[in-house]
Amino acid sequence: MTGRPRFYLTTPIYYVNDVPHIGHMYTTLACDVIARFKRLDGYDVHFLTGTDEHGQKVQKAAAAAGVAPQEFTDRVSANFRALAALMNFSNDDFIRTTEERHHRACTVLWERLAERGEIYLEKYGGWYAVRDEAFYAESEVVTDGEGRRLAPTGAPVEWVEEPSYFFRLSAWQQPLLDFYAAHPDFILPPARRNEVISFVEGGLQDLSVSRTTFDWGIPVPDDPAHVMYVWLDALTNYMTAAGFPDTDGETFRRWWPADLHMVGKDILRFHAVYWPALLMAAELEVPRRVFAHGWWTNEGQKISKSLGNVIDPHALVERYGLDQVRYFMLREVPFGQDGDFSHRAMVGRINGDLANDFGNLAQRVLSMIGRNCGGRVPIPSAFSPDDRALLEAARLLLERMRAQVDRQVLHGALIDMWEVIAAANGYVARQAPWTLRKTDPARMQTVLFVCAETIRRLAVLAQPFMPDSAGRMLDQLCVPADRRTFATLDTDHALLPGTALPAPAGIFPRYMVRDAATPS
Ligand code: ME8
């Protein structure tokens, strides 16, 4: 076991009723960036993603596809694994709720709740939306122009009446409010926290946690006519992957509670209300943070299969390049807010931020070094105040980005990075090393060294966002593999003056705008 601090983060586990689209990609991408950042920053990281495979929605989708649920989930779950490979996600585990380890975890959690008198048998009569796998109160249901009854999310609801076990959620209203007050950063961003608090202050009803009208789920212990409510089953995945039910085991003690559950705003209530209440009731520790990000639309429209505008991440990566897509998704929209996907915005970021700002900086500096310094890391002499100012800005960047990533302000981390890129471009323009080549070659070496050193720091810090491109940039500077972590940023000789460098090659090509007029 390592002495390093640990960081356990999770994505939602995705329903296997559908193929993965950019919404799913987005959440896991954000977690991947945080996981990579934390690893480079010295943490022992456990990064979990996976698929949510039980419940009525999946059972219906399997029936529609004409296959048995298990065969169906095997097939669709594989698409989410393929997405992780495509996107270069560095998850440490991929959980499926149909696995035996998870079956055991859910059974034991149920027993713990039952032993503590937190679950009782009753009859449920109320509204249920299969699309959301959620129960709704009469007061929440609206009737549309065509007389259909809808949940606030727009999902059709149906009346359900069946015997059901209930969790005493109502008893946890005050403990939850106390918990939010004692842990002001448990729910981020702050606006979402306020929404959750108002919801809980409005009063909580006991939660139906079993179903009897279908069987695709984990049976309730000692009452197999019931399967567990799919959300109870799904939420438990975060503990399964941390070794539950072996609560005395090294794995659980190391990894639980989770440091961060990353979710979309659509499922915040499940994570910030039901989940902590269930854990408190079972006398287990509550996770440290739930972050709810916003919702993507496509060229202004809601993304949905029925509208036929689902964006396939494979097509995006093929068209624009992997790191370009990774960068765009996290830079374009302030993390936490809703955002709109557009090809125009994508091309703007690729040609502006990546090709012009960052790519050009590296390309210009490395080619000047190639042409004017014999292709070797330049040898600096005394630094001027302007040199020092840039070196200092680059040195302070880690601290600034760390503070942003620790609050999941991922776009903010990139904005901070681009400030240093802009400062470096300004420095190059001011110092004009192409002129110094004739007037003061020693000074030119110093200026190009300062630039190369700044690019080294930028590339090390860009690794979590754009692992391949940043890695290639570091290769071009001959930064050894063991000098690419944040702890080694300040070590001497990460950039060794006089080292022969490979011929520079462009890292962020421009995207030809004429192609963007015909998005796929
Ligand atoms: O809710 N914009 O699974 P799910 C941004 N199985 N994010 C989006 C998005 C969009 N347009 N569409 C989807 C479930 N997402 C449950 C979770 S967890 C214990 C169980 C992302 O397949 C976002 O993270 O419907 C959202 O919360 C999640 O996919 C919903 O995935």
Coordinates of C-alpha atoms and ligand atoms in Angstrom, one line a residue:
M1 CA 0.0 0.0 0.0
T2 CA 1.3 3.4 -0.9
G3 CA 1.8 6.4 1.4
R4 CA 0.5 8.8 -1.3
P5 CA -2.8 10.6 -0.7
R6 CA -5.7 8.9 -2.5
F7 CA -8.4 10.3 -4.8
Y8 CA -11.5 8.3 -5.7
L9 CA -13.7 9.7 -8.4
T10 CA -16.6 8.3 -10.3
T11 CA -18.8 9.0 -13.4
P12 CA -22.5 8.1 -13.5
I13 CA -22.9 4.5 -14.7
Y14 CA -24.7 4.9 -18.0
Y15 CA -27.9 3.2 -19.0
V16 CA -27.3 0.6 -21.7
N17 CA -30.6 1.4 -23.5
D18 CA -28.7 3.5 -26.0
V19 CA -25.4 4.1 -27.8
P20 CA -23.0 6.5 -26.1
H21 CA -23.1 10.1 -27.3
I22 CA -21.2 13.3 -26.5
G23 CA -23.2 13.8 -23.3
H24 CA -21.8 10.6 -21.8
M25 CA -18.4 11.3 -23.3
Y26 CA -18.4 14.7 -21.7
T27 CA -18.9 13.5 -18.1
T28 CA -16.2 10.8 -18.4
L29 CA -13.9 13.2 -20.1
A30 CA -14.1 15.6 -17.3
C31 CA -13.3 12.8 -14.8
D32 CA -10.4 11.7 -17.0
V33 CA -8.9 15.1 -16.9
I34 CA -9.2 15.3 -13.2
A35 CA -7.9 11.8 -12.7
R36 CA -4.8 12.5 -14.9
F37 CA -4.3 15.8 -13.1
K38 CA -4.4 14.2 -9.7
R39 CA -2.0 11.4 -10.8
L40 CA 0.5 13.8 -12.1
D41 CA 0.1 15.8 -8.9
G42 CA 1.2 12.8 -6.8
Y43 CA -2.2 11.2 -5.9
D44 CA -3.0 7.5 -5.9
V45 CA -6.1 7.7 -8.1
H46 CA -9.0 5.3 -8.5
F47 CA -11.2 6.4 -11.4
L48 CA -14.4 4.5 -11.9
T49 CA -16.9 4.4 -14.8
G50 CA -19.3 1.7 -16.0
T51 CA -22.8 0.8 -17.0
D52 CA -26.2 0.7 -15.3
E53 CA -27.8 -2.5 -16.7
H54 CA -31.0 -3.3 -14.7
G55 CA -34.5 -1.8 -14.5
Q56 CA -37.5 -1.4 -16.6
K57 CA -36.0 0.9 -19.2
V58 CA -33.2 -1.5 -20.1
Q59 CA -35.6 -4.5 -20.0
K60 CA -37.9 -2.7 -22.5
A61 CA -35.0 -1.8 -24.7
A62 CA -33.9 -5.4 -24.8
A63 CA -37.4 -6.5 -25.6
A64 CA -37.6 -4.0 -28.4
A65 CA -34.3 -5.3 -29.8
G66 CA -35.7 -8.9 -29.5
V67 CA -32.9 -10.2 -27.3
A68 CA -32.6 -11.4 -23.7
P69 CA -31.6 -8.6 -21.3
Q70 CA -28.3 -10.1 -20.4
E71 CA -27.3 -10.5 -24.1
F72 CA -28.5 -7.0 -24.8
T73 CA -26.5 -5.4 -21.9
D74 CA -23.4 -7.3 -22.9
R75 CA -23.6 -5.8 -26.4
V76 CA -24.4 -2.2 -25.4
S77 CA -22.0 -2.1 -22.4
A78 CA -19.2 -3.0 -24.9
N79 CA -20.0 0.3 -26.7
F80 CA -19.2 2.3 -23.6
R81 CA -15.9 0.4 -23.2
A82 CA -15.1 1.2 -26.8
L83 CA -15.8 4.9 -26.1
A84 CA -13.3 4.9 -23.3
A85 CA -10.7 3.4 -25.6
L86 CA -11.5 5.9 -28.4
M87 CA -11.3 8.9 -26.0
N88 CA -8.1 7.7 -24.3
F89 CA -9.9 7.6 -20.9
S90 CA -7.7 6.3 -18.1
N91 CA -10.4 4.7 -15.9
D92 CA -9.0 2.1 -13.4
D93 CA -12.2 0.1 -13.3
F94 CA -15.3 -0.4 -15.4
I95 CA -18.2 -1.7 -13.4
R96 CA -21.3 -3.4 -14.7
T97 CA -24.3 -3.8 -12.4
T98 CA -24.9 -7.3 -13.7
E99 CA -21.6 -8.5 -12.1
E100 CA -21.6 -10.8 -9.2
R101 CA -19.5 -8.4 -7.0
H102 CA -22.3 -5.9 -7.3
H103 CA -25.1 -8.3 -6.6
R104 CA -23.4 -9.0 -3.3
A105 CA -22.9 -5.4 -2.4
C106 CA -26.5 -4.5 -3.1
T107 CA -27.8 -7.4 -1.1
V108 CA -25.6 -6.5 1.9
L109 CA -26.6 -2.8 1.7
W110 CA -30.2 -3.8 1.7
E111 CA -29.7 -6.0 4.7
R112 CA -28.0 -3.2 6.6
L113 CA -30.9 -0.9 6.0
A114 CA -33.4 -3.5 6.9
E115 CA -31.6 -4.5 10.1
R116 CA -31.7 -0.8 11.2
G117 CA -35.4 -0.6 10.6
E118 CA -35.0 1.8 7.6
I119 CA -37.0 -0.3 5.2
Y120 CA -40.7 -1.3 5.5
L121 CA -43.2 -3.1 3.3
E122 CA -46.2 -1.1 2.0
K123 CA -48.2 -0.5 -1.2
Y124 CA -47.1 2.0 -3.7
G125 CA -49.6 4.0 -5.7
G126 CA -48.2 6.8 -7.8
W127 CA -46.6 8.1 -10.9
Y128 CA -43.6 6.6 -12.5
A129 CA -41.5 7.6 -15.5
V130 CA -39.7 4.7 -17.1
R131 CA -37.5 7.1 -19.1
D132 CA -36.2 8.7 -15.9
E133 CA -36.6 5.5 -13.8
A134 CA -38.1 7.9 -11.2
F135 CA -41.3 8.3 -9.1
Y136 CA -43.1 11.6 -9.2
A137 CA -45.6 13.2 -6.8
E138 CA -49.0 14.2 -8.0
S139 CA -48.1 17.8 -7.6
E140 CA -45.1 17.5 -10.0
V141 CA -47.1 15.9 -12.8
V142 CA -48.5 18.1 -15.6
T143 CA -50.9 17.4 -18.5
D144 CA -49.8 18.5 -22.0
G145 CA -52.0 19.7 -24.8
E146 CA -52.7 16.2 -25.9
G147 CA -53.8 15.1 -22.5
R148 CA -50.7 13.1 -21.8
R149 CA -49.3 13.2 -18.2
L150 CA -45.7 14.3 -18.0
A151 CA -43.0 14.5 -15.4
P152 CA -41.2 17.9 -15.0
T153 CA -38.4 16.4 -17.2
G154 CA -40.9 15.9 -20.0
A155 CA -40.9 12.1 -19.6
P156 CA -44.3 10.4 -19.9
V157 CA -45.5 9.0 -16.5
E158 CA -47.7 6.0 -15.9
W159 CA -49.7 5.1 -12.8
V160 CA -48.1 2.3 -10.8
E161 CA -49.8 0.4 -8.1
E162 CA -47.9 -2.5 -6.5
P163 CA -46.6 -3.8 -3.2
S164 CA -43.3 -2.1 -2.5
Y165 CA -40.7 -1.7 0.1
F166 CA -40.1 1.9 1.2
F167 CA -37.0 3.6 2.6
R168 CA -37.7 6.0 5.4
L169 CA -36.3 9.0 3.5
S170 CA -38.6 11.4 5.4
A171 CA -36.7 10.8 8.6
W172 CA -33.5 12.0 7.0
Q173 CA -34.6 15.5 6.1
Q174 CA -33.0 17.3 9.1
P175 CA -29.8 15.2 9.1
L176 CA -29.4 16.0 5.4
L177 CA -29.8 19.7 6.0
D178 CA -27.4 19.5 8.8
F179 CA -24.9 17.7 6.6
Y180 CA -25.2 20.3 3.8
A181 CA -24.6 23.0 6.4
A182 CA -21.6 21.3 7.8
H183 CA -20.1 20.5 4.4
P184 CA -20.6 23.6 2.2
D185 CA -18.7 22.2 -0.7
F186 CA -20.5 18.8 -0.7
I187 CA -22.6 20.0 -3.7
L188 CA -21.0 22.1 -6.4
P189 CA -21.5 24.4 -8.2
P190 CA -23.1 26.6 -5.5
A191 CA -26.3 27.3 -7.5
R192 CA -27.0 23.6 -7.6
R193 CA -26.4 23.3 -3.9
N194 CA -29.1 25.9 -3.2
E195 CA -31.6 24.0 -5.4
V196 CA -31.0 20.8 -3.5
I197 CA -31.4 22.6 -0.2
S198 CA -34.7 24.1 -1.2
F199 CA -35.9 20.8 -2.4
V200 CA -35.0 19.1 0.9
E201 CA -36.5 22.0 2.9
G202 CA -39.7 21.4 1.1
G203 CA -40.1 18.0 2.8
L204 CA -39.2 14.5 1.8
Q205 CA -41.4 11.5 1.3
D206 CA -40.4 8.0 1.9
L207 CA -38.9 6.4 -1.2
S208 CA -40.2 3.3 -2.9
V209 CA -37.2 1.0 -3.3
S210 CA -38.6 -2.1 -4.8
R211 CA -40.7 -3.1 -7.8
T212 CA -42.8 -6.2 -8.5
T213 CA -44.2 -5.7 -12.0
F214 CA -41.0 -6.8 -13.8
D215 CA -38.0 -8.9 -12.8
W216 CA -34.8 -7.5 -14.5
G217 CA -33.0 -6.5 -11.3
I218 CA -31.5 -7.7 -8.1
P219 CA -33.9 -9.6 -5.9
V220 CA -34.8 -8.3 -2.5
P221 CA -33.3 -10.5 0.1
D222 CA -35.9 -13.0 1.5
D223 CA -38.6 -11.6 -0.8
P224 CA -37.7 -12.4 -4.4
A225 CA -41.0 -11.3 -5.7
H226 CA -39.5 -7.9 -5.5
V227 CA -36.5 -6.5 -7.4
M228 CA -34.6 -3.5 -6.0
Y229 CA -35.4 -0.1 -7.4
V230 CA -32.8 0.5 -10.1
W231 CA -31.5 3.7 -8.5
L232 CA -30.7 2.0 -5.2
D233 CA -29.0 -0.7 -7.3
A234 CA -27.1 1.8 -9.4
L235 CA -25.9 4.1 -6.7
T236 CA -24.4 1.2 -4.8
N237 CA -22.0 0.7 -7.7
Y238 CA -19.7 3.3 -6.2
M239 CA -19.3 1.2 -3.1
T240 CA -19.0 -2.1 -4.9
A241 CA -16.0 -0.8 -6.8
A242 CA -14.5 0.3 -3.5
G243 CA -14.7 -3.3 -2.1
F244 CA -18.0 -3.1 -0.3
P245 CA -19.4 -5.2 1.5
D246 CA -16.0 -6.0 3.0
T247 CA -16.0 -2.8 5.1
D248 CA -13.0 -4.0 7.2
G249 CA -11.0 -4.8 4.1
E250 CA -8.0 -2.8 3.0
T251 CA -9.6 -1.8 -0.2
F252 CA -12.8 -0.3 1.4
R253 CA -10.8 1.5 4.1
R254 CA -8.5 2.9 1.4
W255 CA -11.1 4.1 -1.1
W256 CA -14.3 4.9 0.7
P257 CA -15.8 7.5 0.9
A258 CA -15.4 8.6 -2.7
D259 CA -13.8 12.1 -3.1
L260 CA -16.0 13.1 -6.1
H261 CA -19.1 11.9 -7.8
M262 CA -19.3 13.7 -11.1
V263 CA -22.8 13.8 -12.6
G264 CA -25.0 15.7 -15.0
K265 CA -27.5 18.1 -13.4
D266 CA -30.4 15.7 -14.4
I267 CA -29.4 13.2 -11.7
L268 CA -28.2 15.5 -9.0
R269 CA -31.2 14.7 -6.7
F270 CA -30.3 11.0 -6.7
H271 CA -26.7 11.7 -5.7
A272 CA -27.1 14.6 -3.3
V273 CA -30.3 13.6 -1.5
Y274 CA -31.1 9.9 -1.8
W275 CA -27.6 8.6 -1.8
P276 CA -26.3 10.4 1.3
A277 CA -29.6 9.6 3.1
L278 CA -29.2 5.9 2.3
L279 CA -25.6 5.9 3.4
M280 CA -26.3 7.7 6.7
A281 CA -29.1 5.3 7.3
A282 CA -26.8 2.3 6.7
E283 CA -24.2 4.0 9.0
L284 CA -21.7 4.4 6.2
E285 CA -19.6 7.4 5.3
V286 CA -21.0 9.9 2.8
P287 CA -18.9 10.9 -0.2
R288 CA -17.0 14.2 -0.1
R289 CA -18.4 15.9 -3.1
V290 CA -21.1 15.7 -5.8
F291 CA -20.5 18.0 -8.8
A292 CA -23.3 18.5 -11.3
H293 CA -22.3 19.8 -14.7
G294 CA -24.6 21.3 -17.3
W295 CA -26.4 20.0 -20.3
W296 CA -25.2 20.0 -23.9
T297 CA -27.5 20.9 -26.8
N298 CA -26.6 20.4 -30.5
E299 CA -26.7 23.6 -32.6
G300 CA -29.3 24.9 -30.2
Q301 CA -31.5 21.7 -30.0
K302 CA -32.0 19.2 -27.3
I303 CA -29.9 16.1 -28.2
S304 CA -32.2 13.1 -28.6
K305 CA -32.5 10.0 -30.7
S306 CA -35.9 10.9 -31.9
L307 CA -34.7 14.2 -33.2
G308 CA -31.9 12.3 -35.0
N309 CA -29.2 14.8 -33.8
V310 CA -27.2 12.6 -31.5
I311 CA -23.5 13.4 -32.0
D312 CA -21.3 10.3 -32.3
P313 CA -18.0 10.8 -30.6
H314 CA -16.3 8.5 -33.1
A315 CA -17.3 10.8 -36.0
L316 CA -16.1 13.9 -34.1
V317 CA -12.7 12.4 -33.3
E318 CA -12.2 11.2 -36.8
R319 CA -13.1 14.7 -38.2
Y320 CA -11.3 16.9 -35.7
G321 CA -8.7 14.8 -33.9
L322 CA -8.9 13.4 -30.4
D323 CA -7.1 16.1 -28.4
Q324 CA -8.9 18.8 -30.3
V325 CA -12.3 17.3 -29.2
R326 CA -11.1 16.9 -25.7
Y327 CA -9.9 20.5 -25.5
F328 CA -13.0 21.9 -27.1
M329 CA -15.5 20.1 -24.8
L330 CA -13.8 21.4 -21.7
R331 CA -12.9 24.9 -22.9
E332 CA -16.0 25.9 -24.8
V333 CA -18.5 25.8 -22.0
P334 CA -17.9 27.0 -18.4
F335 CA -17.9 23.7 -16.5
G336 CA -21.2 23.5 -14.6
Q337 CA -23.2 25.5 -17.1
D338 CA -25.3 24.4 -20.1
G339 CA -23.6 24.6 -23.5
D340 CA -24.3 24.3 -27.1
F341 CA -22.3 22.2 -29.5
S342 CA -21.6 23.7 -32.9
H343 CA -19.1 22.9 -35.6
R344 CA -18.3 26.6 -36.1
A345 CA -17.3 26.9 -32.4
M346 CA -15.2 23.7 -32.7
V347 CA -13.3 25.1 -35.7
G348 CA -12.9 28.4 -34.0
R349 CA -11.2 26.8 -31.0
I350 CA -9.0 24.5 -33.1
N351 CA -7.7 27.3 -35.4
G352 CA -7.6 30.0 -32.7
D353 CA -6.6 28.5 -29.4
L354 CA -4.8 25.4 -30.5
A355 CA -3.2 26.2 -33.9
N356 CA -2.6 30.0 -33.6
D357 CA -1.9 30.4 -29.9
F358 CA -0.4 27.2 -28.5
G359 CA 0.7 25.4 -31.7
N360 CA 2.3 28.5 -33.3
L361 CA 4.2 29.3 -30.1
A362 CA 5.7 25.8 -30.0
Q363 CA 6.3 25.6 -33.7
R364 CA 7.9 29.0 -34.0
V365 CA 10.2 28.6 -31.1
L366 CA 11.2 25.0 -32.0
S367 CA 12.0 25.9 -35.6
M368 CA 14.1 28.9 -34.6
I369 CA 16.0 26.6 -32.2
G370 CA 16.3 24.1 -35.1
R371 CA 17.6 26.8 -37.5
N372 CA 19.6 29.1 -35.2
C373 CA 20.8 27.0 -32.2
G374 CA 22.0 24.0 -34.2
G375 CA 18.9 22.1 -33.1
R376 CA 20.0 22.0 -29.5
V377 CA 18.4 23.3 -26.3
P378 CA 19.7 26.9 -26.2
I379 CA 22.3 28.0 -23.7
P380 CA 21.0 30.9 -21.5
S381 CA 23.1 33.7 -20.0
A382 CA 21.8 36.3 -17.5
F383 CA 18.0 36.7 -17.4
S384 CA 16.4 40.1 -17.9
P385 CA 13.3 41.3 -15.9
D386 CA 11.1 40.4 -18.9
D387 CA 12.6 36.9 -19.0
R388 CA 12.0 36.5 -15.3
A389 CA 8.4 37.8 -15.5
L390 CA 7.5 35.1 -18.1
L391 CA 9.4 32.3 -16.2
E392 CA 7.6 33.3 -13.0
A393 CA 4.2 33.4 -14.7
A394 CA 4.9 29.9 -16.0
R395 CA 6.0 28.7 -12.6
L396 CA 2.9 30.0 -10.9
L397 CA 0.6 28.3 -13.3
L398 CA 0.6 24.9 -11.5
E399 CA -0.8 26.5 -8.3
R400 CA -3.5 28.4 -10.2
M401 CA -4.6 25.3 -12.2
R402 CA -4.6 23.1 -9.1
A403 CA -6.9 25.5 -7.3
Q404 CA -9.3 25.4 -10.3
V405 CA -9.2 21.6 -10.7
D406 CA -9.8 21.1 -7.0
R407 CA -13.2 22.9 -7.5
Q408 CA -13.8 21.3 -10.9
V409 CA -13.5 24.7 -12.7
L410 CA -12.0 22.9 -15.7
H411 CA -12.5 25.7 -18.2
G412 CA -10.9 28.1 -15.7
A413 CA -7.7 25.9 -15.6
L414 CA -7.5 26.2 -19.4
I415 CA -8.1 30.0 -19.3
D416 CA -5.3 30.3 -16.8
M417 CA -3.1 28.2 -19.1
W418 CA -3.9 30.4 -22.1
E419 CA -3.0 33.5 -20.2
V420 CA 0.5 32.2 -20.0
I421 CA 0.4 31.2 -23.6
A422 CA -0.6 34.7 -24.5
A423 CA 2.1 36.1 -22.3
A424 CA 4.7 33.9 -24.0
N425 CA 3.5 35.0 -27.5
G426 CA 3.7 38.6 -26.4
Y427 CA 7.2 38.0 -25.1
V428 CA 8.4 36.5 -28.4
A429 CA 7.0 39.4 -30.3
R430 CA 8.7 41.9 -27.9
Q431 CA 12.0 40.2 -27.8
A432 CA 12.1 39.4 -31.6
P433 CA 14.7 36.6 -31.4
W434 CA 14.9 36.6 -35.3
T435 CA 16.4 40.1 -35.0
L436 CA 18.7 39.1 -32.1
R437 CA 20.1 36.4 -34.3
K438 CA 22.2 39.0 -36.1
T439 CA 22.6 41.7 -33.4
D440 CA 23.1 39.6 -30.3
P441 CA 23.2 35.8 -30.7
A442 CA 23.9 35.1 -27.0
R443 CA 20.8 37.1 -26.1
M444 CA 18.9 35.2 -28.7
Q445 CA 19.9 31.9 -27.0
T446 CA 18.6 33.3 -23.7
V447 CA 15.3 34.3 -25.2
L448 CA 14.8 31.0 -26.9
F449 CA 15.7 29.2 -23.7
V450 CA 13.1 31.1 -21.8
C451 CA 10.5 30.2 -24.5
A452 CA 11.5 26.5 -24.5
E453 CA 11.3 26.4 -20.7
T454 CA 7.9 28.0 -20.7
I455 CA 6.7 25.6 -23.4
R456 CA 8.0 22.7 -21.3
R457 CA 5.9 23.8 -18.3
L458 CA 2.8 24.4 -20.4
A459 CA 3.1 21.0 -22.0
V460 CA 3.5 19.2 -18.7
L461 CA 0.4 21.0 -17.4
A462 CA -1.5 20.3 -20.7
Q463 CA -1.1 16.5 -20.3
P464 CA -4.3 15.9 -18.4
F465 CA -6.3 17.7 -21.1
M466 CA -4.5 16.6 -24.2
P467 CA -2.3 13.7 -23.3
D468 CA -1.0 12.7 -26.8
S469 CA -0.3 16.2 -28.0
A470 CA 1.3 17.4 -24.8
G471 CA 3.4 14.2 -24.8
R472 CA 4.6 14.9 -28.3
M473 CA 5.5 18.4 -27.4
L474 CA 7.6 17.1 -24.5
D475 CA 9.2 14.6 -26.8
Q476 CA 10.2 17.4 -29.1
L477 CA 11.9 19.1 -26.1
C478 CA 13.5 15.8 -25.0
V479 CA 12.0 16.0 -21.6
P480 CA 12.7 12.6 -20.0
A481 CA 9.6 10.4 -19.2
D482 CA 10.4 10.7 -15.5
R483 CA 10.4 14.5 -15.6
R484 CA 6.8 14.9 -16.6
T485 CA 5.0 14.9 -13.3
F486 CA 4.1 18.1 -11.5
A487 CA 6.6 17.4 -8.7
T488 CA 9.4 17.4 -11.2
L489 CA 8.4 20.8 -12.7
D490 CA 10.9 22.6 -10.6
T491 CA 13.8 20.1 -10.9
D492 CA 17.0 21.2 -12.5
H493 CA 17.9 20.0 -16.0
A494 CA 14.4 19.0 -17.0
L495 CA 15.5 21.0 -20.1
L496 CA 19.2 20.4 -20.5
P497 CA 21.0 23.2 -22.5
G498 CA 22.9 21.7 -25.3
T499 CA 20.7 18.6 -25.7
A500 CA 20.2 17.7 -29.4
L501 CA 16.5 18.0 -30.2
P502 CA 14.6 16.2 -33.0
A503 CA 13.4 18.1 -36.0
P504 CA 10.2 20.0 -34.9
A505 CA 6.9 18.9 -36.3
G506 CA 3.6 20.8 -36.0
I507 CA 1.3 19.5 -33.2
F508 CA -1.9 21.5 -33.7
P509 CA -2.7 21.7 -37.4
R510 CA -5.3 24.2 -38.7
Y511 CA -8.7 22.9 -39.7
M512 CA -9.7 23.9 -43.2
V513 CA -12.8 26.0 -42.7
R514 CA -14.4 25.1 -46.0
D515 CA -15.0 21.6 -44.6
A516 CA -16.9 23.0 -41.7
A517 CA -19.8 24.1 -43.8
T518 CA -20.9 20.5 -44.2
P519 CA -21.0 19.0 -40.8
S520 CA -21.5 15.2 -40.7
Ligands
ME8_1 O1 -28.9 8.6 -15.6 N1 -25.3 16.8 -21.8 O2 -27.8 7.2 -17.0 P1 -27.8 7.9 -18.4 C1 -24.5 16.6 -20.8 N2 -28.0 5.3 -15.2 N3 -24.4 15.4 -20.2 C2 -25.2 14.4 -20.6 C3 -26.1 14.6 -21.7 C4 -26.1 15.9 -22.3 N4 -26.9 16.2 -23.3 N5 -26.7 13.4 -21.9 C5 -26.2 12.5 -21.0 C6 -28.4 7.6 -15.8 N6 -25.3 13.1 -20.2 C7 -28.2 6.6 -14.7 C8 -27.1 7.0 -13.8 S1 -25.5 6.7 -11.7 C9 -25.5 5.8 -10.2 C10 -26.8 6.1 -12.6 C11 -24.5 12.5 -19.1 O3 -27.3 6.9 -19.3 C12 -24.7 13.2 -17.8 O4 -23.6 12.8 -17.0 O5 -29.1 8.5 -18.6 C13 -25.9 12.5 -17.2 O6 -26.0 12.7 -15.8 C14 -25.7 11.1 -17.6 O7 -25.1 11.2 -18.9 C15 -27.0 10.3 -17.7 O8 -26.7 9.0 -18.2

